[in-house]
Tab-separated table of C-alpha atoms in Angstrom:
chain	number	residue	atom	x	y	z
A	90	UNK	CA	0.000	0.000	0.000
A	91	UNK	CA	2.806	2.444	0.854
A	92	UNK	CA	4.587	1.938	-2.472
A	93	UNK	CA	1.280	2.308	-4.338
A	94	UNK	CA	0.547	5.643	-2.668
A	95	UNK	CA	4.071	6.926	-3.280
A	96	UNK	CA	3.985	5.917	-6.936
A	97	UNK	CA	0.484	7.312	-7.528
A	98	UNK	CA	0.768	10.556	-5.562
A	99	UNK	CA	4.446	11.269	-6.027
A	100	UNK	CA	4.349	12.781	-2.540
A	101	UNK	CA	5.879	12.026	0.838
A	102	UNK	CA	3.960	9.097	2.322
A	103	UNK	CA	4.627	7.302	5.588
A	104	UNK	CA	2.696	4.385	7.024
A	105	UNK	CA	3.081	2.704	10.402
A	106	UNK	CA	1.135	0.425	12.727
A	107	UNK	CA	-1.396	2.129	15.000
A	108	UNK	CA	-0.153	1.234	18.472
A	109	UNK	CA	-3.450	2.163	20.182
A	110	UNK	CA	-5.367	-0.638	18.437
A	111	UNK	CA	-5.733	-2.563	21.689
A	112	UNK	CA	-7.574	0.344	23.306
A	113	UNK	CA	-10.557	-0.431	21.080
A	114	UNK	CA	-13.287	-2.796	22.292
A	115	UNK	CA	-13.124	-6.313	20.821
A	116	UNK	CA	-16.152	-5.748	18.602
A	117	UNK	CA	-14.404	-2.808	16.902
A	118	UNK	CA	-11.078	-4.581	16.403
A	119	UNK	CA	-12.307	-7.860	14.930
A	120	UNK	CA	-10.054	-9.278	12.195
A	121	UNK	CA	-8.851	-5.866	11.093
A	122	UNK	CA	-5.481	-4.198	10.774
A	123	UNK	CA	-5.004	-0.541	11.736
A	124	UNK	CA	-2.359	1.803	10.334
A	125	UNK	CA	-1.493	5.468	10.651
A	126	UNK	CA	-1.018	6.986	7.214
A	127	UNK	CA	0.677	10.364	6.787
A	128	UNK	CA	0.450	12.210	3.466
A	129	UNK	CA	2.280	15.555	3.364
A	130	UNK	CA	1.695	16.232	7.043
A	131	UNK	CA	-1.936	15.025	7.129
A	132	UNK	CA	-2.415	11.911	9.261
A	133	UNK	CA	-5.337	9.514	8.937
A	134	UNK	CA	-6.265	6.096	10.301
A	135	UNK	CA	-6.400	3.265	7.747
A	136	UNK	CA	-8.478	0.193	8.589
A	137	UNK	CA	-7.764	-2.878	6.461
A	138	UNK	CA	-10.698	-5.270	6.210
A	139	UNK	CA	-12.456	-7.661	3.858
A	140	UNK	CA	-15.202	-6.389	1.586
A	141	UNK	CA	-17.167	-9.595	2.287
A	142	UNK	CA	-17.284	-8.666	5.992
A	143	UNK	CA	-18.290	-5.034	5.396
A	144	UNK	CA	-21.748	-3.595	6.090
A	145	UNK	CA	-22.110	0.124	5.469
A	146	UNK	CA	-24.779	0.815	8.109
A	147	UNK	CA	-22.840	-1.097	10.775
A	148	UNK	CA	-19.487	0.448	9.872
A	149	UNK	CA	-20.778	4.032	9.929
A	150	UNK	CA	-21.785	3.504	13.565
A	151	UNK	CA	-18.473	1.819	14.359
A	152	UNK	CA	-16.629	4.627	12.617
A	153	UNK	CA	-18.025	7.196	15.062
A	154	UNK	CA	-16.823	5.114	18.009
A	155	UNK	CA	-13.374	4.542	16.483
A	156	UNK	CA	-13.055	8.268	15.788
A	157	UNK	CA	-13.478	8.971	19.510
A	158	UNK	CA	-10.293	6.959	20.105
A	159	UNK	CA	-8.124	8.460	17.366
A	160	UNK	CA	-9.638	11.860	16.358
A	161	UNK	CA	-8.342	11.285	12.816
A	162	UNK	CA	-9.950	10.930	9.382
A	163	UNK	CA	-10.723	7.250	8.760
A	164	UNK	CA	-9.899	5.422	5.536
A	165	UNK	CA	-10.889	1.835	4.717
A	166	UNK	CA	-8.451	-0.401	2.825
A	167	UNK	CA	-9.950	-3.250	0.792
A	168	UNK	CA	-8.064	-5.902	-1.161
A	169	UNK	CA	-10.645	-5.613	-3.969
A	170	UNK	CA	-14.148	-4.265	-4.513
A	171	UNK	CA	-16.772	-4.358	-7.256
A	172	UNK	CA	-17.886	-1.308	-9.241
A	173	UNK	CA	-21.174	-1.336	-7.302
A	174	UNK	CA	-19.358	-1.351	-3.955
A	175	UNK	CA	-17.179	1.532	-5.152
A	176	UNK	CA	-20.289	3.502	-6.102
A	177	UNK	CA	-21.822	2.976	-2.636
A	178	UNK	CA	-18.631	4.041	-0.868
A	179	UNK	CA	-18.282	7.212	-2.925
A	180	UNK	CA	-21.941	8.139	-2.496
A	181	UNK	CA	-21.603	7.767	1.267
A	182	UNK	CA	-18.439	9.895	1.260
A	183	UNK	CA	-16.397	7.081	2.823
A	184	UNK	CA	-12.661	7.361	2.101
A	185	UNK	CA	-11.097	4.137	0.872
A	186	UNK	CA	-8.035	2.594	-0.782
A	187	UNK	CA	-7.780	-0.465	-3.011
A	188	UNK	CA	-4.002	-0.868	-3.546
A	189	UNK	CA	-2.931	-0.773	-7.214
A	190	UNK	CA	-6.487	0.067	-8.212
A	191	UNK	CA	-8.461	2.839	-6.494
A	192	UNK	CA	-7.938	5.797	-4.178
A	193	UNK	CA	-10.707	8.009	-2.774
A	194	UNK	CA	-9.886	10.507	-0.017
A	195	UNK	CA	-12.406	13.355	-0.124
A	196	UNK	CA	-10.904	15.032	2.958
A	197	UNK	CA	-7.732	15.572	0.856
A	198	UNK	CA	-9.547	16.234	-2.412
A	199	UNK	CA	-8.126	13.051	-3.991
A	200	UNK	CA	-10.092	10.635	-6.187
A	201	UNK	CA	-8.113	8.370	-8.524
A	202	UNK	CA	-9.060	5.191	-10.362
A	203	UNK	CA	-6.696	3.134	-12.497
A	204	UNK	CA	-8.770	0.121	-13.448
A	205	UNK	CA	-10.946	-2.582	-11.979
A	206	UNK	CA	-9.449	-6.015	-11.753
A	207	UNK	CA	-11.465	-9.092	-12.489
A	208	UNK	CA	-11.600	-11.679	-9.726
A	209	UNK	CA	-8.330	-13.652	-9.810
A	210	UNK	CA	-8.089	-16.887	-11.710
A	211	UNK	CA	-5.919	-19.605	-10.219
A	212	UNK	CA	-2.519	-19.454	-11.926
A	213	UNK	CA	0.013	-22.134	-12.687
A	214	UNK	CA	1.915	-21.487	-9.465
A	215	UNK	CA	0.863	-20.429	-6.009
A	216	UNK	CA	2.105	-17.116	-4.721
A	217	UNK	CA	4.682	-17.428	-1.962
A	218	UNK	CA	2.214	-16.356	0.733
A	219	UNK	CA	-0.480	-18.775	-0.466
A	220	UNK	CA	2.052	-21.619	-0.379
A	221	UNK	CA	3.192	-20.551	3.102
A	222	UNK	CA	-0.423	-20.631	4.324
A	223	UNK	CA	-0.994	-24.020	2.700
A	224	UNK	CA	2.061	-25.436	4.496
A	225	UNK	CA	0.630	-24.068	7.746
A	226	UNK	CA	-2.443	-26.242	7.272
A	227	UNK	CA	-0.565	-29.298	5.985
A	228	UNK	CA	1.734	-29.290	9.020
A	229	UNK	CA	-1.048	-28.336	11.443
A	230	UNK	CA	-1.465	-31.220	13.891
A	231	UNK	CA	-4.889	-30.105	15.093
A	232	UNK	CA	-6.492	-30.388	11.652
A	233	UNK	CA	-9.068	-27.838	12.768
A	234	UNK	CA	-10.293	-24.349	11.934
A	235	UNK	CA	-8.203	-21.198	12.232
A	236	UNK	CA	-9.254	-17.569	11.950
A	237	UNK	CA	-7.425	-15.382	9.467
A	238	UNK	CA	-6.199	-13.239	12.354
A	239	UNK	CA	-4.699	-16.323	14.021
A	240	UNK	CA	-2.982	-17.342	10.771
A	241	UNK	CA	-1.640	-13.798	10.434
A	242	UNK	CA	-0.143	-13.885	13.933
A	243	UNK	CA	1.254	-17.418	13.684
A	244	UNK	CA	2.957	-16.826	10.347
A	245	UNK	CA	3.901	-13.184	11.065
A	246	UNK	CA	2.371	-11.907	7.823
A	247	UNK	CA	-0.212	-9.179	7.284
A	248	UNK	CA	-3.917	-9.902	7.445
A	249	UNK	CA	-4.204	-8.626	3.872
A	250	UNK	CA	-1.679	-11.234	2.693
A	251	UNK	CA	-3.622	-13.909	4.569
A	252	UNK	CA	-6.869	-12.809	2.899
A	253	UNK	CA	-5.314	-12.929	-0.572
A	254	UNK	CA	-3.589	-16.252	0.077
A	255	UNK	CA	-6.700	-17.919	1.473
A	256	UNK	CA	-8.783	-16.728	-1.486
A	257	UNK	CA	-6.177	-18.112	-3.877
A	258	UNK	CA	-6.269	-21.492	-2.127
A	259	UNK	CA	-10.069	-21.481	-2.034
A	260	UNK	CA	-10.177	-20.994	-5.803
A	261	UNK	CA	-8.116	-24.186	-6.162
A	262	UNK	CA	-10.416	-26.057	-3.794
A	263	UNK	CA	-7.658	-26.525	-1.203
A	264	UNK	CA	-9.177	-24.504	1.646
A	265	UNK	CA	-12.712	-23.583	2.679
A	266	UNK	CA	-13.949	-20.679	4.802
A	267	UNK	CA	-16.943	-20.779	7.123
A	268	UNK	CA	-18.498	-18.082	9.253
A	269	UNK	CA	-18.359	-18.458	13.037
A	270	UNK	CA	-19.869	-15.408	14.699
A	271	UNK	CA	-18.060	-12.343	13.372
A	272	UNK	CA	-14.994	-14.357	12.365
A	273	UNK	CA	-14.167	-16.204	9.148
A	274	UNK	CA	-12.774	-19.625	10.061
A	275	UNK	CA	-10.549	-21.417	7.571
A	276	UNK	CA	-9.774	-25.127	7.249
A	277	UNK	CA	-8.627	-27.663	4.662
A	278	UNK	CA	-11.135	-29.006	2.175
A	279	UNK	CA	-9.767	-32.558	2.532
A	280	UNK	CA	-7.117	-34.590	4.376
A	281	UNK	CA	-3.474	-33.466	4.332
A	282	UNK	CA	-2.244	-36.140	1.913
A	283	UNK	CA	-5.061	-35.435	-0.540
A	284	UNK	CA	-4.405	-31.699	-0.256
A	285	UNK	CA	-0.711	-32.161	-1.018
A	286	UNK	CA	-1.453	-34.432	-3.961
A	287	UNK	CA	-3.903	-31.908	-5.437
A	288	UNK	CA	-1.558	-28.963	-4.822
A	289	UNK	CA	1.635	-30.556	-6.213
A	290	UNK	CA	1.460	-29.006	-9.654
A	291	UNK	CA	0.912	-25.517	-8.187
A	292	UNK	CA	3.776	-25.524	-5.676
A	293	UNK	CA	6.824	-23.373	-6.338
A	294	UNK	CA	10.489	-23.342	-5.409
A	295	UNK	CA	10.744	-21.310	-2.179
A	296	UNK	CA	14.311	-20.197	-2.970
A	297	UNK	CA	14.462	-16.741	-4.533
A	298	UNK	CA	18.246	-16.453	-4.761
A	299	UNK	CA	21.453	-18.178	-3.674
A	300	UNK	CA	24.722	-16.595	-2.659
A	301	UNK	CA	27.905	-17.411	-0.804
A	302	UNK	CA	28.743	-15.523	2.385
A	303	UNK	CA	31.524	-15.593	4.945
A	304	UNK	CA	30.894	-18.060	7.757
A	305	UNK	CA	29.375	-16.439	10.837
A	306	UNK	CA	27.980	-18.140	13.957
A	307	UNK	CA	24.517	-16.585	13.541
A	308	UNK	CA	24.345	-17.762	9.925
A	309	UNK	CA	25.383	-21.281	10.961
A	310	UNK	CA	22.437	-21.235	13.402
A	311	UNK	CA	19.945	-20.793	10.534
A	312	UNK	CA	17.996	-23.871	9.304
A	313	UNK	CA	19.945	-26.375	7.213
A	314	UNK	CA	18.784	-26.741	3.646
A	315	UNK	CA	19.706	-28.119	0.247
A	316	UNK	CA	22.013	-31.099	-0.034
A	317	UNK	CA	23.181	-30.657	3.555
A	318	UNK	CA	19.733	-31.390	4.914
A	319	UNK	CA	19.326	-34.905	6.262
A	320	UNK	CA	15.663	-35.584	6.968
A	321	UNK	CA	14.068	-38.353	9.015
A	322	UNK	CA	13.433	-41.575	7.020
A	323	UNK	CA	15.476	-40.365	4.040
A	324	UNK	CA	18.848	-41.971	3.315
A	325	UNK	CA	21.274	-39.361	2.000
A	326	UNK	CA	24.425	-41.044	0.705
A	327	UNK	CA	27.408	-38.737	0.703
A	328	UNK	CA	29.097	-40.577	-2.171
A	329	UNK	CA	26.028	-40.068	-4.405
A	330	UNK	CA	26.117	-36.284	-4.173
A	331	UNK	CA	29.055	-35.125	-2.037
A	332	UNK	CA	28.603	-32.047	0.110
A	333	UNK	CA	31.075	-29.304	-0.747
A	334	UNK	CA	29.858	-26.612	1.644
A	335	UNK	CA	27.338	-25.875	4.378
A	336	UNK	CA	23.934	-24.646	3.232
A	337	UNK	CA	21.563	-22.473	5.257
A	338	UNK	CA	18.173	-20.861	4.548
A	339	UNK	CA	16.976	-17.384	5.511
A	340	UNK	CA	13.704	-15.525	4.927
A	341	UNK	CA	13.854	-12.657	2.438
A	342	UNK	CA	12.809	-10.059	5.059
A	343	UNK	CA	15.516	-11.215	7.471
A	344	UNK	CA	18.067	-11.242	4.662
A	345	UNK	CA	17.267	-7.661	3.668
A	346	UNK	CA	17.603	-6.588	7.319
A	347	UNK	CA	21.025	-8.224	7.677
A	348	UNK	CA	22.508	-8.057	4.158
A	349	UNK	CA	24.753	-5.108	5.015
A	350	UNK	CA	26.428	-7.126	7.769
A	351	UNK	CA	27.206	-10.099	5.507
A	352	UNK	CA	30.398	-10.483	3.525
A	353	UNK	CA	29.702	-11.973	0.103
A	354	UNK	CA	32.315	-14.480	-1.077
A	355	UNK	CA	33.093	-15.772	-4.571
A	356	UNK	CA	34.366	-19.382	-4.130
A	357	UNK	CA	35.732	-19.386	-7.662
A	358	UNK	CA	38.221	-16.678	-6.693
A	359	UNK	CA	38.572	-16.752	-2.898
A	360	UNK	CA	40.117	-19.980	-1.593
A	361	UNK	CA	40.981	-18.716	1.885
A	362	UNK	CA	37.693	-17.336	3.268
A	363	UNK	CA	35.454	-20.020	4.868
A	364	UNK	CA	31.988	-19.630	3.388
A	365	UNK	CA	28.374	-20.817	3.570
A	366	UNK	CA	25.894	-21.173	0.725
A	367	UNK	CA	22.904	-19.071	1.701
A	368	UNK	CA	19.430	-19.605	0.237
A	369	UNK	CA	17.091	-16.606	0.436
A	370	UNK	CA	13.544	-17.928	0.790
A	371	UNK	CA	10.260	-16.303	-0.201
A	372	UNK	CA	8.789	-17.311	3.181
A	373	UNK	CA	10.209	-18.174	6.590
A	374	UNK	CA	12.172	-21.471	6.379
A	375	UNK	CA	12.330	-21.684	10.177
A	376	UNK	CA	8.548	-21.881	10.662
A	377	UNK	CA	8.150	-25.599	9.876
A	378	UNK	CA	11.619	-26.947	10.630
A	379	UNK	CA	12.247	-30.500	11.784
A	380	UNK	CA	14.704	-29.673	14.563
A	381	UNK	CA	17.347	-27.699	12.620
A	382	UNK	CA	16.289	-28.734	9.108
A	383	UNK	CA	13.869	-27.032	6.703
A	384	UNK	CA	10.552	-28.807	6.138
A	385	UNK	CA	10.562	-31.731	3.697
A	386	UNK	CA	8.017	-30.294	1.237
A	387	UNK	CA	9.895	-27.014	0.811
A	388	UNK	CA	13.211	-28.871	0.697
A	389	UNK	CA	12.061	-31.125	-2.121
A	390	UNK	CA	10.785	-28.101	-4.050
A	391	UNK	CA	14.104	-26.286	-3.575
A	392	UNK	CA	15.996	-29.257	-5.050
A	393	UNK	CA	13.754	-29.755	-8.082
A	394	UNK	CA	15.382	-29.129	-11.454
A	395	UNK	CA	18.860	-30.264	-10.417
A	396	UNK	CA	20.203	-32.620	-13.067
A	397	UNK	CA	21.110	-35.466	-10.724
A	398	UNK	CA	19.396	-38.877	-10.885
A	399	UNK	CA	20.455	-39.912	-7.371
A	400	UNK	CA	19.216	-36.636	-5.945
A	401	UNK	CA	15.937	-36.981	-7.853
A	402	UNK	CA	15.376	-40.387	-6.215
A	403	UNK	CA	15.777	-38.849	-2.763
A	404	UNK	CA	13.408	-36.005	-3.691
A	405	UNK	CA	10.758	-38.599	-4.512
A	406	UNK	CA	11.296	-40.132	-1.070
A	407	UNK	CA	10.677	-36.736	0.487
């Protein structure tokens, strides 16, 4: 959302989490995310929610109560809306944002529309966040229902990403959502093995990039991945594909936060510096680890495409 506003407005934009969210009563918080948005010195409160959960008459009453807590203009952020929903919002004077699509802030005199997107069609590959959410359910030992807010907290991703990911998985028939009170509860549409079998062709390699970095203790503490990983019930024979270096996995966000402190090494030129092969993952490789090893599904996906018959056999075992 921040990059969208900067690109569209070409103005100074800053967005941050609203720390007073917990001062609101439970019925006003719900499964919503709250942000403070500053545009050229004007601050407003952005509430991210699902269009399917929105009722204009109810929200207008809630809006008055929320305003008493923040004393700021209130803007709703939707992942997507229909042209009819847009019309109703504009007629009511309600400010709203649909990232990459629509911006209506009457208190700033801004009304922009780029285009309306059709409802998404399931693609050939899952997005990284959809795959991350799917793994959450496959490895979930309870096999029960989870709210989107709970998924957001457990996976440390935004509620908006959860909403998009769940919808993507619903379109493929992998997850189903049911209402329970004011919450949307999500569960698998079938057993774990059946889900994995149906999802196989849509799964993607979690590794975004690979690089070699100087050995550091904190990097060694990251989850083991690649050929170094030795998983339960899988026989890895060193002579079949010898290990030349240690391999660790790190989430993209963590990598970006620590990249400046890493020393990149080129093994082809530097023979003295001890190094580690580092895989930068699209989602957190530590979330579903088996002890110190990345999860078997993601590991097998990360090894796909390597031209090695012995390795391919072990991937099939995974």
